[in-house]
CSV table of C-alpha atoms and ligand atoms in Angstrom, one decimal:
chain,number,residue,atom,x,y,z
L,10,MET,CA,0.0,0.0,0.0
L,11,THR,CA,1.3,3.4,-0.9
L,12,ALA,CA,1.8,6.3,1.5
L,13,ALA,CA,-0.7,8.3,-0.5
L,14,SER,CA,-3.4,5.7,-0.1
L,15,ASN,CA,-2.5,5.4,3.6
L,16,ARG,CA,-3.1,9.1,4.0
L,17,GLY,CA,-6.4,8.7,2.1
L,18,ASP,CA,-7.5,6.0,4.5
L,19,LYS,CA,-6.6,8.3,7.4
L,20,VAL,CA,-8.6,11.1,6.0
L,21,MET,CA,-11.5,8.8,5.3
L,22,GLU,CA,-11.4,7.5,8.9
L,23,GLU,CA,-11.4,11.0,10.3
L,24,ASN,CA,-14.3,11.9,8.1
L,25,GLU,CA,-16.0,8.8,9.3
L,26,GLN,CA,-15.6,9.7,12.9
L,27,SER,CA,-16.9,13.2,12.4
L,28,ILE,CA,-19.9,11.7,10.5
L,29,VAL,CA,-20.6,9.4,13.5
L,30,ASP,CA,-20.3,12.3,15.9
L,31,ARG,CA,-22.7,14.4,13.8
L,32,ILE,CA,-25.2,11.5,13.6
L,33,CYS,CA,-25.0,11.1,17.3
L,34,GLY,CA,-25.8,14.8,17.6
L,35,GLY,CA,-28.9,14.3,15.5
L,36,ASP,CA,-27.6,15.6,12.2
L,37,MET,CA,-29.8,13.9,9.6
L,38,SER,CA,-27.7,15.1,6.6
L,39,ALA,CA,-24.7,13.3,8.1
L,40,PHE,CA,-26.7,10.1,8.3
L,41,GLN,CA,-27.7,10.6,4.7
L,42,ASP,CA,-24.0,11.1,3.8
L,43,LEU,CA,-23.2,7.7,5.4
L,44,VAL,CA,-26.0,6.0,3.5
L,45,GLU,CA,-25.0,7.5,0.2
L,46,ARG,CA,-21.4,6.5,0.8
L,47,HIS,CA,-22.1,2.9,1.6
L,48,LYS,CA,-25.4,2.0,-0.1
L,49,ARG,CA,-23.9,0.3,-3.2
L,50,LYS,CA,-21.4,-1.9,-1.5
L,51,ILE,CA,-24.0,-2.9,1.1
L,52,TYR,CA,-26.6,-3.7,-1.5
L,53,TYR,CA,-24.3,-5.7,-3.7
L,54,LEU,CA,-22.9,-7.7,-0.8
L,55,ALA,CA,-26.4,-8.5,0.3
L,56,TYR,CA,-27.5,-9.3,-3.2
L,57,ASP,CA,-24.6,-11.8,-3.6
L,58,ILE,CA,-25.6,-13.6,-0.5
L,59,VAL,CA,-29.4,-13.6,-0.8
L,60,GLY,CA,-29.6,-13.7,-4.6
L,61,ASP,CA,-32.7,-11.5,-4.8
L,62,HIS,CA,-33.0,-7.8,-5.7
L,63,GLN,CA,-35.9,-7.0,-3.4
L,64,GLU,CA,-34.5,-8.9,-0.5
L,65,ALA,CA,-31.2,-7.3,-1.0
L,66,GLU,CA,-32.7,-3.9,-0.8
L,67,ASP,CA,-34.6,-4.9,2.4
L,68,VAL,CA,-31.4,-6.2,3.9
L,69,SER,CA,-29.5,-3.0,3.0
L,70,GLN,CA,-32.2,-0.9,4.6
L,71,GLU,CA,-32.2,-3.0,7.7
L,72,VAL,CA,-28.5,-2.5,7.9
L,73,PHE,CA,-28.8,1.3,7.9
L,74,ILE,CA,-31.7,1.2,10.4
L,75,LYS,CA,-29.6,-0.9,12.8
L,76,VAL,CA,-26.7,1.4,12.3
L,77,TYR,CA,-28.9,4.5,13.1
L,78,ARG,CA,-30.4,2.8,16.1
L,79,SER,CA,-27.1,1.9,17.6
L,80,ILE,CA,-24.7,4.5,16.3
L,81,HIS,CA,-24.0,5.7,19.8
L,82,LYS,CA,-22.5,2.2,20.5
L,83,PHE,CA,-20.1,2.5,17.7
L,84,ARG,CA,-16.6,2.1,19.1
L,85,LYS,CA,-14.2,4.9,18.1
L,86,ASP,CA,-11.4,2.5,17.3
L,87,ALA,CA,-13.5,0.4,15.0
L,88,LYS,CA,-13.9,0.7,11.3
L,89,MET,CA,-17.2,1.9,10.1
L,90,SER,CA,-17.1,-0.2,6.9
L,91,SER,CA,-16.3,-3.4,8.9
L,92,TRP,CA,-19.2,-2.7,11.2
L,93,LEU,CA,-21.6,-2.1,8.3
L,94,HIS,CA,-20.4,-5.3,6.5
L,95,GLN,CA,-20.7,-7.3,9.6
L,96,ILE,CA,-24.4,-6.2,10.0
L,97,THR,CA,-25.0,-6.8,6.3
L,98,VAL,CA,-23.6,-10.4,6.4
L,99,ASN,CA,-25.5,-11.2,9.6
L,100,SER,CA,-28.8,-9.8,8.2
L,101,ALA,CA,-28.4,-11.5,4.9
L,102,ILE,CA,-27.6,-14.9,6.5
L,103,ASP,CA,-30.7,-14.4,8.7
L,104,VAL,CA,-32.8,-14.0,5.6
L,105,LEU,CA,-31.5,-17.3,4.2
L,106,ARG,CA,-32.2,-19.0,7.5
L,107,ARG,CA,-35.7,-17.6,7.7
L,108,ARG,CA,-36.2,-18.6,4.1
L,109,LYS,CA,-35.1,-22.2,4.7
L,110,VAL,CA,-35.2,-23.0,1.0
L,111,ARG,CA,-32.7,-22.5,-1.7
L,112,PRO,CA,-32.4,-18.9,-2.7
L,113,LYS,CA,-34.3,-18.3,-5.9
L,114,VAL,CA,-32.7,-17.7,-9.2
L,115,ASN,CA,-34.5,-14.7,-10.4
L,116,LEU,CA,-34.5,-14.8,-14.2
L,117,GLU,CA,-36.4,-11.5,-14.4
L,118,ASP,CA,-33.3,-9.9,-12.8
L,119,PHE,CA,-31.2,-11.2,-15.6
L,120,ASP,CA,-33.7,-10.0,-18.2
L,121,GLN,CA,-33.3,-6.5,-16.7
L,122,THR,CA,-29.5,-6.8,-16.9
L,123,GLU,CA,-29.9,-7.5,-20.6
L,124,VAL,CA,-32.0,-4.4,-21.0
L,125,HIS,CA,-29.3,-2.2,-19.3
L,126,ASP,CA,-26.5,-3.8,-21.2
L,127,ASN,CA,-28.3,-3.2,-24.4
L,128,PRO,CA,-29.9,0.2,-24.7
L,129,PRO,CA,-32.5,0.6,-27.4
L,130,GLY,CA,-30.8,0.6,-30.8
L,131,ALA,CA,-27.6,-0.8,-29.5
L,132,GLY,CA,-28.4,-4.4,-30.7
L,133,SER,CA,-28.2,-7.5,-28.6
L,134,ALA,CA,-25.0,-8.7,-26.9
L,135,PHE,CA,-25.7,-12.0,-28.6
L,136,PRO,CA,-25.9,-12.1,-32.3
L,137,ASN,CA,-28.1,-15.2,-32.4
L,138,PRO,CA,-30.8,-16.8,-30.2
L,139,GLU,CA,-28.7,-19.9,-29.6
L,140,GLN,CA,-25.9,-18.0,-28.1
L,141,ALA,CA,-28.4,-16.0,-26.0
L,142,ALA,CA,-29.9,-19.2,-24.7
L,143,ASP,CA,-26.5,-20.7,-23.9
L,144,ALA,CA,-25.6,-17.5,-22.0
L,145,ALA,CA,-28.9,-17.7,-20.0
L,146,LEU,CA,-28.3,-21.3,-19.3
L,147,LEU,CA,-24.8,-20.6,-18.0
L,148,GLN,CA,-26.1,-17.9,-15.7
L,149,GLY,CA,-28.7,-20.3,-14.3
L,150,ARG,CA,-26.0,-22.9,-13.7
L,151,ILE,CA,-23.7,-20.5,-12.0
L,152,GLN,CA,-26.5,-19.2,-9.8
L,153,ASP,CA,-27.5,-22.8,-9.0
L,154,ALA,CA,-23.9,-23.8,-8.2
L,155,LEU,CA,-23.6,-20.7,-5.9
L,156,HIS,CA,-26.6,-21.8,-4.0
L,157,LYS,CA,-25.5,-25.3,-3.5
L,158,VAL,CA,-22.9,-23.9,-1.2
L,159,SER,CA,-23.7,-23.4,2.5
L,160,PRO,CA,-24.6,-19.8,3.6
L,161,ARG,CA,-21.3,-19.3,5.4
L,162,GLU,CA,-19.2,-20.7,2.6
L,163,ARG,CA,-21.1,-18.7,0.1
L,164,THR,CA,-20.7,-15.6,2.2
L,165,VAL,CA,-16.9,-16.0,2.3
L,166,PHE,CA,-16.7,-16.8,-1.4
L,167,VAL,CA,-18.8,-13.8,-2.6
L,168,MET,CA,-16.9,-11.5,-0.3
L,169,ARG,CA,-13.6,-12.6,-1.7
L,170,HIS,CA,-14.6,-13.2,-5.3
L,171,TYR,CA,-17.2,-10.5,-6.1
L,172,ASN,CA,-16.7,-7.9,-3.4
L,173,ASP,CA,-12.9,-7.5,-3.2
L,174,PHE,CA,-12.5,-8.4,0.4
L,175,GLN,CA,-9.1,-9.7,1.5
L,176,ILE,CA,-8.9,-12.8,3.7
L,177,SER,CA,-8.0,-10.8,6.7
L,178,GLU,CA,-10.9,-8.4,6.2
L,179,ILE,CA,-13.3,-11.3,5.9
L,180,ALA,CA,-11.9,-12.7,9.1
L,181,ASP,CA,-12.5,-9.4,10.8
L,182,VAL,CA,-16.1,-9.0,9.6
L,183,LEU,CA,-17.1,-12.6,10.4
L,184,GLU,CA,-15.0,-12.6,13.6
L,185,ILE,CA,-13.3,-15.9,12.8
L,186,SER,CA,-9.7,-16.7,12.2
L,187,SER,CA,-8.0,-16.3,8.8
L,188,GLY,CA,-7.4,-20.1,8.8
L,189,THR,CA,-11.2,-20.7,9.1
L,190,VAL,CA,-11.8,-18.2,6.3
L,191,LYS,CA,-9.4,-20.1,4.0
L,192,SER,CA,-11.0,-23.4,4.9
L,193,LEU,CA,-14.5,-22.1,4.2
L,194,LEU,CA,-13.2,-20.6,0.9
L,195,PHE,CA,-11.7,-23.9,-0.1
L,196,ARG,CA,-14.9,-25.7,0.7
L,197,ALA,CA,-16.9,-23.3,-1.4
L,198,LEU,CA,-14.4,-23.5,-4.3
L,199,ASN,CA,-14.5,-27.3,-4.1
L,200,LYS,CA,-18.3,-27.4,-4.3
L,201,LEU,CA,-18.4,-25.0,-7.1
L,202,ARG,CA,-15.8,-27.0,-8.9
L,203,LYS,CA,-17.9,-30.2,-8.7
L,204,GLU,CA,-21.1,-28.3,-9.7
L,205,LEU,CA,-19.5,-26.8,-12.7
L,206,SER,CA,-17.4,-29.8,-13.8
L,207,SER,CA,-19.4,-30.3,-17.0
L,208,TYR,CA,-18.8,-26.7,-18.0
L,209,ARG,CA,-15.1,-27.1,-17.6
L,210,GLY,CA,-15.2,-30.2,-19.8
L,211,ASN,CA,-12.8,-31.7,-17.4
L,212,THR,CA,-13.6,-34.2,-14.6
L,213,ARG,CA,-10.3,-35.9,-14.3
L,214,TRP,CA,-9.7,-34.8,-10.7
L,215,GLU,CA,-11.7,-37.4,-8.8
L,216,ALA,CA,-9.5,-37.7,-5.8
L,217,SER,CA,-10.3,-35.4,-2.9
L,218,TYR,CA,-8.5,-34.1,0.2
L,219,GLU,CA,-11.1,-35.5,2.5
R,11,MET,CA,-1.9,-28.7,11.4
R,12,ASN,CA,-2.4,-31.7,9.2
R,13,LYS,CA,-0.9,-31.6,5.7
R,14,ASN,CA,-4.2,-31.7,3.8
R,15,LYS,CA,-5.6,-28.8,5.7
R,16,ARG,CA,-2.5,-26.8,4.9
R,17,CYS,CA,-2.8,-27.7,1.2
R,18,GLN,CA,-6.4,-26.6,1.2
R,19,GLU,CA,-5.6,-23.2,2.7
R,20,TRP,CA,-2.7,-22.7,0.3
R,21,VAL,CA,-4.8,-23.6,-2.8
R,22,ALA,CA,-7.5,-21.2,-1.7
R,23,GLU,CA,-4.9,-18.4,-1.3
R,24,ALA,CA,-3.0,-19.4,-4.5
R,25,VAL,CA,-5.9,-19.2,-6.9
R,26,TYR,CA,-6.4,-15.6,-5.8
R,27,GLY,CA,-2.7,-14.8,-6.0
R,28,ASP,CA,-2.8,-14.1,-2.2
R,29,LEU,CA,0.2,-16.3,-1.3
R,30,PRO,CA,3.1,-14.2,0.0
R,31,GLU,CA,6.3,-14.7,-2.0
R,32,ASP,CA,8.0,-17.1,0.4
R,33,LYS,CA,5.0,-19.4,0.6
R,34,LYS,CA,4.3,-19.2,-3.1
R,35,ARG,CA,7.8,-20.6,-3.8
R,36,ILE,CA,7.2,-23.5,-1.5
R,37,PHE,CA,3.7,-24.0,-2.9
R,38,ASP,CA,5.0,-24.0,-6.5
R,39,ASP,CA,7.6,-26.6,-5.6
R,40,HIS,CA,4.9,-28.7,-3.9
R,41,LEU,CA,2.7,-28.6,-7.0
R,42,GLN,CA,5.5,-30.4,-9.0
R,43,GLN,CA,5.3,-33.3,-6.6
R,44,CYS,CA,1.7,-33.4,-5.5
R,45,ASP,CA,-1.0,-34.5,-8.0
R,46,LEU,CA,-3.8,-33.7,-5.6
R,47,CYS,CA,-2.8,-30.0,-5.1
R,48,SER,CA,-1.8,-29.6,-8.7
R,49,ALA,CA,-5.2,-30.9,-9.9
R,50,ALA,CA,-7.0,-28.8,-7.3
R,51,TYR,CA,-5.2,-25.7,-8.3
R,52,THR,CA,-5.8,-26.1,-12.0
R,53,GLU,CA,-9.5,-27.0,-11.7
R,54,MET,CA,-10.3,-24.4,-9.1
R,55,SER,CA,-8.6,-21.7,-11.3
R,56,SER,CA,-10.8,-22.7,-14.2
R,57,THR,CA,-13.9,-22.8,-12.0
R,58,LEU,CA,-13.2,-19.2,-11.0
R,59,ASP,CA,-13.0,-18.3,-14.7
R,60,ILE,CA,-16.5,-19.6,-15.0
R,61,MET,CA,-17.7,-17.8,-11.9
R,62,ASP,CA,-16.3,-14.6,-13.4
R,63,LYS,CA,-18.9,-15.0,-16.2
R,64,ARG,CA,-21.7,-14.5,-13.6
R,65,ARG,CA,-23.6,-11.3,-14.4
R,66,ARG,CA,-25.0,-9.5,-11.5
R,67,PRO,CA,-28.2,-7.7,-12.3
R,68,GLU,CA,-27.5,-3.9,-12.1
R,69,PRO,CA,-30.3,-1.8,-10.6
R,70,ASP,CA,-30.9,1.3,-12.7
R,71,ASN,CA,-30.1,4.9,-11.8
R,72,SER,CA,-33.6,5.6,-10.5
R,73,PHE,CA,-33.1,2.8,-7.9
R,74,TRP,CA,-30.1,4.5,-6.5
R,75,GLU,CA,-31.5,8.0,-6.7
R,76,GLY,CA,-34.6,7.0,-4.9
R,77,TYR,CA,-32.7,4.9,-2.4
R,78,TRP,CA,-32.6,7.5,0.4
R,79,ASP,CA,-36.2,8.5,0.0
R,80,ARG,CA,-37.3,4.9,0.3
R,81,LEU,CA,-35.1,4.3,3.3
R,82,ALA,CA,-36.3,7.5,5.0
R,83,THR,CA,-39.9,6.6,4.4
R,84,ARG,CA,-39.4,3.2,5.9
R,85,MET,CA,-37.6,4.7,8.9
R,86,GLU,CA,-40.4,7.2,9.4
R,87,ALA,CA,-43.0,4.4,9.2
R,88,GLU,CA,-41.1,2.3,11.7
R,89,LYS,CA,-40.7,5.3,14.0
R,90,VAL,CA,-36.9,5.0,13.9
R,91,PHE,CA,-36.1,8.7,13.9
R,92,THR,CA,-38.3,9.9,16.7
R,93,SER,CA,-36.6,7.6,19.2
R,94,GLN,CA,-33.3,9.1,18.5
R,95,VAL,CA,-33.9,12.8,18.3
R,96,SER,CA,-33.8,14.8,21.5
R,97,LYS,CA,-36.4,17.3,22.5
R,98,GLU,CA,-33.8,20.0,22.2
R,99,SER,CA,-33.2,19.4,18.5
R,100,ARG,CA,-36.9,19.2,17.8
R,101,LYS,CA,-37.4,22.8,19.1
R,102,THR,CA,-35.3,24.1,16.3
R,103,PHE,CA,-38.0,23.2,13.8
R,104,LEU,CA,-39.9,26.4,14.4
R,105,GLY,CA,-43.0,24.7,15.4
R,106,LEU,CA,-43.1,22.4,12.4
R,107,LYS,CA,-43.5,18.6,12.8
R,108,PHE,CA,-40.2,16.8,13.0
R,109,PHE,CA,-40.4,14.7,9.8
R,110,PRO,CA,-41.5,17.1,7.1
R,111,ARG,CA,-38.8,19.6,7.8
R,112,TRP,CA,-35.7,17.5,7.3
R,113,ALA,CA,-37.4,15.3,4.8
R,114,PHE,CA,-37.9,18.4,2.7
R,115,GLN,CA,-34.3,19.3,3.0
R,116,ALA,CA,-33.1,15.8,2.2
R,117,ALA,CA,-35.5,15.5,-0.6
R,118,ALA,CA,-34.6,18.9,-1.9
R,119,ALA,CA,-31.1,17.7,-2.3
R,120,SER,CA,-32.1,14.6,-4.2
R,121,ALA,CA,-34.7,16.6,-6.1
R,122,LEU,CA,-32.0,18.7,-7.5
R,123,VAL,CA,-30.5,15.6,-9.0
R,124,VAL,CA,-33.7,14.1,-10.3
R,125,VAL,CA,-35.2,17.3,-11.6
R,126,GLY,CA,-31.9,18.0,-13.3
R,127,ILE,CA,-32.3,15.0,-15.4
R,128,PHE,CA,-35.8,16.0,-16.5
R,129,LEU,CA,-35.4,19.7,-17.0
R,130,GLY,CA,-31.7,20.2,-17.6
R,131,ARG,CA,-29.3,22.2,-15.6
R,132,VAL,CA,-30.2,25.4,-17.2
R,133,LEU,CA,-33.4,25.7,-15.2
R,134,PHE,CA,-31.6,26.0,-11.9
R,135,SER,CA,-30.1,28.9,-10.2
R,136,PRO,CA,-27.8,27.6,-7.4
R,137,ALA,CA,-29.6,26.6,-4.3
R,138,PRO,CA,-29.0,28.7,-1.3
R,139,GLN,CA,-26.2,27.4,0.9
R,140,GLY,CA,-27.8,25.4,3.7
R,141,ILE,CA,-30.6,23.7,1.9
R,142,GLN,CA,-28.5,20.6,1.3
R,143,THR,CA,-26.5,20.8,4.5
R,144,ALA,CA,-28.8,22.1,7.1
R,145,GLY,CA,-29.3,19.3,9.6
R,146,ILE,CA,-31.3,18.6,12.7
R,147,GLY,CA,-28.7,19.7,15.1
R,148,GLU,CA,-28.2,23.1,13.5
R,149,THR,CA,-30.4,25.8,14.9
R,150,GLN,CA,-32.1,28.1,12.4
R,151,THR,CA,-32.4,31.0,14.8
R,152,GLN,CA,-29.3,32.9,13.8
R,153,VAL,CA,-30.1,32.8,10.2
R,154,ALA,CA,-31.5,36.1,8.8
R,155,PRO,CA,-35.3,35.9,8.4
R,156,GLY,CA,-35.1,36.6,4.7
R,157,ILE,CA,-32.6,33.8,4.0
R,158,GLU,CA,-34.6,31.4,6.3
R,159,LEU,CA,-37.8,32.2,4.4
R,160,ALA,CA,-36.1,31.9,1.0
R,161,GLN,CA,-34.7,28.5,1.9
R,162,ARG,CA,-38.0,27.2,3.2
R,163,THR,CA,-39.8,28.5,0.2
R,164,GLN,CA,-37.3,27.0,-2.2
R,165,THR,CA,-37.3,23.7,-0.4
R,166,TYR,CA,-41.1,23.7,-0.5
R,167,VAL,CA,-41.1,24.4,-4.2
R,168,GLN,CA,-38.4,21.8,-5.0
R,169,ARG,CA,-40.0,19.2,-2.9
R,170,SER,CA,-43.4,19.8,-4.6
R,171,LYS,CA,-41.8,19.8,-8.0
R,172,LEU,CA,-40.2,16.4,-7.2
R,173,LEU,CA,-43.6,15.0,-6.1
R,174,LEU,CA,-45.4,16.4,-9.2
R,175,LEU,CA,-42.7,15.1,-11.6
R,176,GLY,CA,-43.3,11.6,-10.2
R,177,LEU,CA,-47.0,12.0,-11.1
R,178,VAL,CA,-46.7,13.9,-14.3
R,179,ASN,CA,-44.1,11.5,-15.8
R,180,PHE,CA,-46.2,8.5,-14.8
R,181,ASP,CA,-47.3,6.6,-17.9
R,182,ALA,CA,-50.4,4.5,-17.0
R,183,SER,CA,-50.1,2.4,-20.1
R,184,GLU,CA,-46.6,1.3,-19.3
R,185,GLU,CA,-46.1,1.3,-15.6
R,186,ASP,CA,-47.7,-0.4,-12.6
R,187,PRO,CA,-49.6,2.1,-10.5
R,188,TYR,CA,-48.0,0.4,-7.4
R,189,THR,CA,-44.7,2.0,-8.3
R,190,LEU,CA,-46.3,5.4,-7.8
R,191,ASP,CA,-46.5,4.8,-4.1
R,192,LEU,CA,-49.5,7.0,-3.8
R,193,PRO,CA,-49.9,6.7,0.0
R,194,TYR,CA,-46.4,8.1,0.5
R,195,LYS,CA,-47.0,10.9,-2.0
R,196,GLN,CA,-50.2,11.7,-0.2
R,197,GLN,CA,-48.5,11.9,3.2
R,198,ALA,CA,-45.8,14.1,1.7
R,199,SER,CA,-48.5,16.3,0.2
R,200,ARG,CA,-50.1,16.7,3.6
R,201,ASP,CA,-46.8,17.6,5.1
R,202,LEU,CA,-46.2,20.1,2.3
R,203,LEU,CA,-49.7,21.6,2.8
R,204,GLN,CA,-48.9,22.3,6.4
R,205,GLU,CA,-45.7,24.2,5.3
R,206,ALA,CA,-47.7,26.0,2.6
R,207,GLY,CA,-50.0,27.4,5.2
R,208,TRP,CA,-47.1,29.0,7.0
R,209,LEU,CA,-45.3,30.2,3.8
R,210,LYS,CA,-48.4,31.8,2.3
R,211,GLN,CA,-48.8,34.0,5.4
R,212,GLU,CA,-45.1,34.8,5.8
R,213,LEU,CA,-44.5,35.5,2.1
R,214,GLY,CA,-47.6,37.8,2.2
R,215,GLU,CA,-46.1,39.7,5.1
R,216,ALA,CA,-42.9,40.0,3.2
R,217,HIS,CA,-44.7,41.3,0.1
R,218,GLN,CA,-43.3,38.4,-2.0
R,219,ARG,CA,-46.4,38.3,-4.2
R,220,ARG,CA,-45.0,36.2,-7.0
R,221,LEU,CA,-43.6,33.5,-4.7
R,222,GLN,CA,-46.8,33.6,-2.7
R,223,GLU,CA,-48.8,32.9,-5.8
R,224,LEU,CA,-46.5,30.0,-6.7
R,225,VAL,CA,-47.0,28.5,-3.2
R,226,VAL,CA,-50.7,28.9,-3.5
R,227,ASP,CA,-50.8,27.3,-7.0
R,228,LEU,CA,-48.8,24.3,-5.7
R,229,GLU,CA,-51.0,24.2,-2.7
R,230,ALA,CA,-54.1,23.7,-4.9
R,231,ILE,CA,-52.4,20.7,-6.7
R,232,LEU,CA,-51.1,19.2,-3.4
R,233,LEU,CA,-54.6,19.4,-2.0
R,234,GLN,CA,-55.8,17.4,-5.0
R,235,ILE,CA,-53.1,14.8,-4.4
R,236,ALA,CA,-53.8,14.6,-0.7
R,237,ASN,CA,-57.5,14.0,-1.5
R,238,LEU,CA,-57.0,11.4,-4.2
R,239,GLU,CA,-59.2,8.3,-3.9
R,240,LEU,CA,-56.8,5.4,-4.0
R,241,GLU,CA,-59.3,3.1,-5.6
R,242,GLU,CA,-59.5,5.3,-8.7
R,243,ASP,CA,-55.8,6.2,-8.6
R,244,LEU,CA,-55.3,6.2,-12.4
R,245,ALA,CA,-58.2,8.6,-13.1
R,246,ALA,CA,-57.0,10.7,-10.2
R,247,VAL,CA,-53.5,10.9,-11.4
R,248,GLU,CA,-54.8,12.1,-14.8
R,249,LEU,CA,-56.7,14.8,-13.0
R,250,VAL,CA,-53.5,16.0,-11.3
R,251,GLN,CA,-51.6,15.8,-14.5
R,252,THR,CA,-54.2,18.0,-16.2
R,253,GLY,CA,-54.2,20.4,-13.2
R,254,VAL,CA,-50.4,20.8,-13.3
R,255,GLU,CA,-50.6,21.5,-17.0
R,256,SER,CA,-53.4,24.0,-16.9
R,257,ARG,CA,-51.8,26.0,-14.2
R,258,GLY,CA,-48.5,26.1,-15.9
R,259,ILE,CA,-46.9,24.9,-12.7
R,260,PHE,CA,-43.5,23.9,-14.0
R,261,LEU,CA,-43.2,27.1,-16.0
R,262,LYS,CA,-43.9,29.1,-12.9
R,263,ILE,CA,-41.3,27.1,-10.9
R,264,HIS,CA,-38.9,27.7,-13.7
R,265,LEU,CA,-39.6,31.4,-13.7
R,266,ALA,CA,-39.1,31.7,-10.0
R,267,ASP,CA,-35.7,30.0,-10.4
R,268,VAL,CA,-34.5,32.1,-13.3
R,269,ALA,CA,-35.9,35.4,-12.1
R,270,GLY,CA,-33.9,35.0,-8.9
R,271,SER,CA,-36.9,35.4,-6.7
R,272,TYR,CA,-35.3,33.4,-3.9
R,273,LYS,CA,-32.2,35.5,-4.1
R,274,THR,CA,-34.2,38.7,-3.8
R,275,LEU,CA,-36.0,37.4,-0.8
R,276,GLU,CA,-32.7,36.2,0.7
R,277,ASN,CA,-31.1,39.6,0.3
R,278,THR,CA,-33.8,41.2,2.5
R,279,LYS,CA,-32.0,43.1,5.2
R,280,PRO,CA,-32.3,41.1,8.4
R,281,ASP,CA,-32.6,44.1,10.7
R,282,LYS,CA,-35.7,45.4,9.0
R,283,PRO,CA,-39.1,44.2,10.0
R,284,ALA,CA,-40.5,41.6,7.6
R,285,THR,CA,-43.4,44.0,6.5
R,286,ASP,CA,-41.1,46.7,5.1
R,287,LYS,CA,-40.1,45.2,1.8
R,288,SER,CA,-42.5,46.6,-0.6
R,289,ARG,CA,-39.8,48.3,-2.6
R,290,GLN,CA,-38.5,44.9,-3.8
R,291,PHE,CA,-41.3,44.7,-6.4
I,16,ZN,ZN1,-0.6,-31.3,-2.0
């Protein structure tokens, strides 16, 4: 890490502390600042765990409500983002537990992505229907594979793979050791590997560590 | 630690390039001799290539722009705010209910963004300092009466504009009426009507005839919204759309902006009584 980015972090932390102080003092615009700053990361993390747009927004809202309610308990030495991510992960896993069934694969969500990727007049990303169908099938398979993994394994995997968390950050957020994070990550990867073996066209690795 | 467990941890780190240099050298050597780790490493790397093809649905801009309003609405409905705010800070709202006041300020900030998309930047004179930053904890009492009234008027107008745009741009043939969230818009209208009552009187006292008329025009439309029958929402929305059009509401809001009406009001000398401003027109 460079000195400049260290300094950036420092400034960020100081700003964060002053935002916390202002929220504690009842300053609503400070709370809005906090929401604006973190809403995307919180939403995407929640989405990757619960796999549903509406539930992801619900989770993200719950996160901010919890933060607002307990902002006075925020420890000055703690990192705001870690705290937010911890609440996000816990809330998202709670949703999965309450749901008790496999998270849904929302194909409508994918239709919407198509729309945004291809504004009117821009043409389709897929020149022929066959390719489009293949792509949709692959998305379904990936999503299915992701949801064959346990909530904790999936959480670790999506944090590392899609949300740019380092192993040590995941350990902080989940309050587990780095070794445990790595084991969970390995288990997630191993399950995904098995689920997607047909897509890799390669199933020669039959042996396992277990 | 048993050897398998160590291998697993190292593979998980290696596929992400997380292994520190010294460990990486040992791991690379190990891969030469251990079929298990070597196969795991290769297959997991290619699995990650597939996982990279996952496309995450991307919410559109309106989702992010409306995020704060939806959150604030939910927090208000769940009475989250009231439990936090001390009596002291409530007093600073000059007798207004707690929610509407800050909600206007917050919404005014986002309204500037939303409205900007529809009408273009050219329609906006800069908002007075404070509209976007004024918070609960800040007392309003030291602010000059002219500035305070100008801010409140502009906030009221912007907030109303945001609300009306949501209705005017609603296309019944394309969109689900549910997305209008009429109950919320009605509550917001009622809050705005309360503010309109104060503003009408104060602007009258300050001889701000044009702004007063704008407030009154908006008040009439807001009253319509507040009284909408939800069962006939579509017909009612059309009624509001017609009303906005026939009154030339957006043109008037635009004129107030470009004519610098708020600025004029703002520059009112603070030490003079509010009634002595007739020379401004
Ligand atoms: Zn090995």
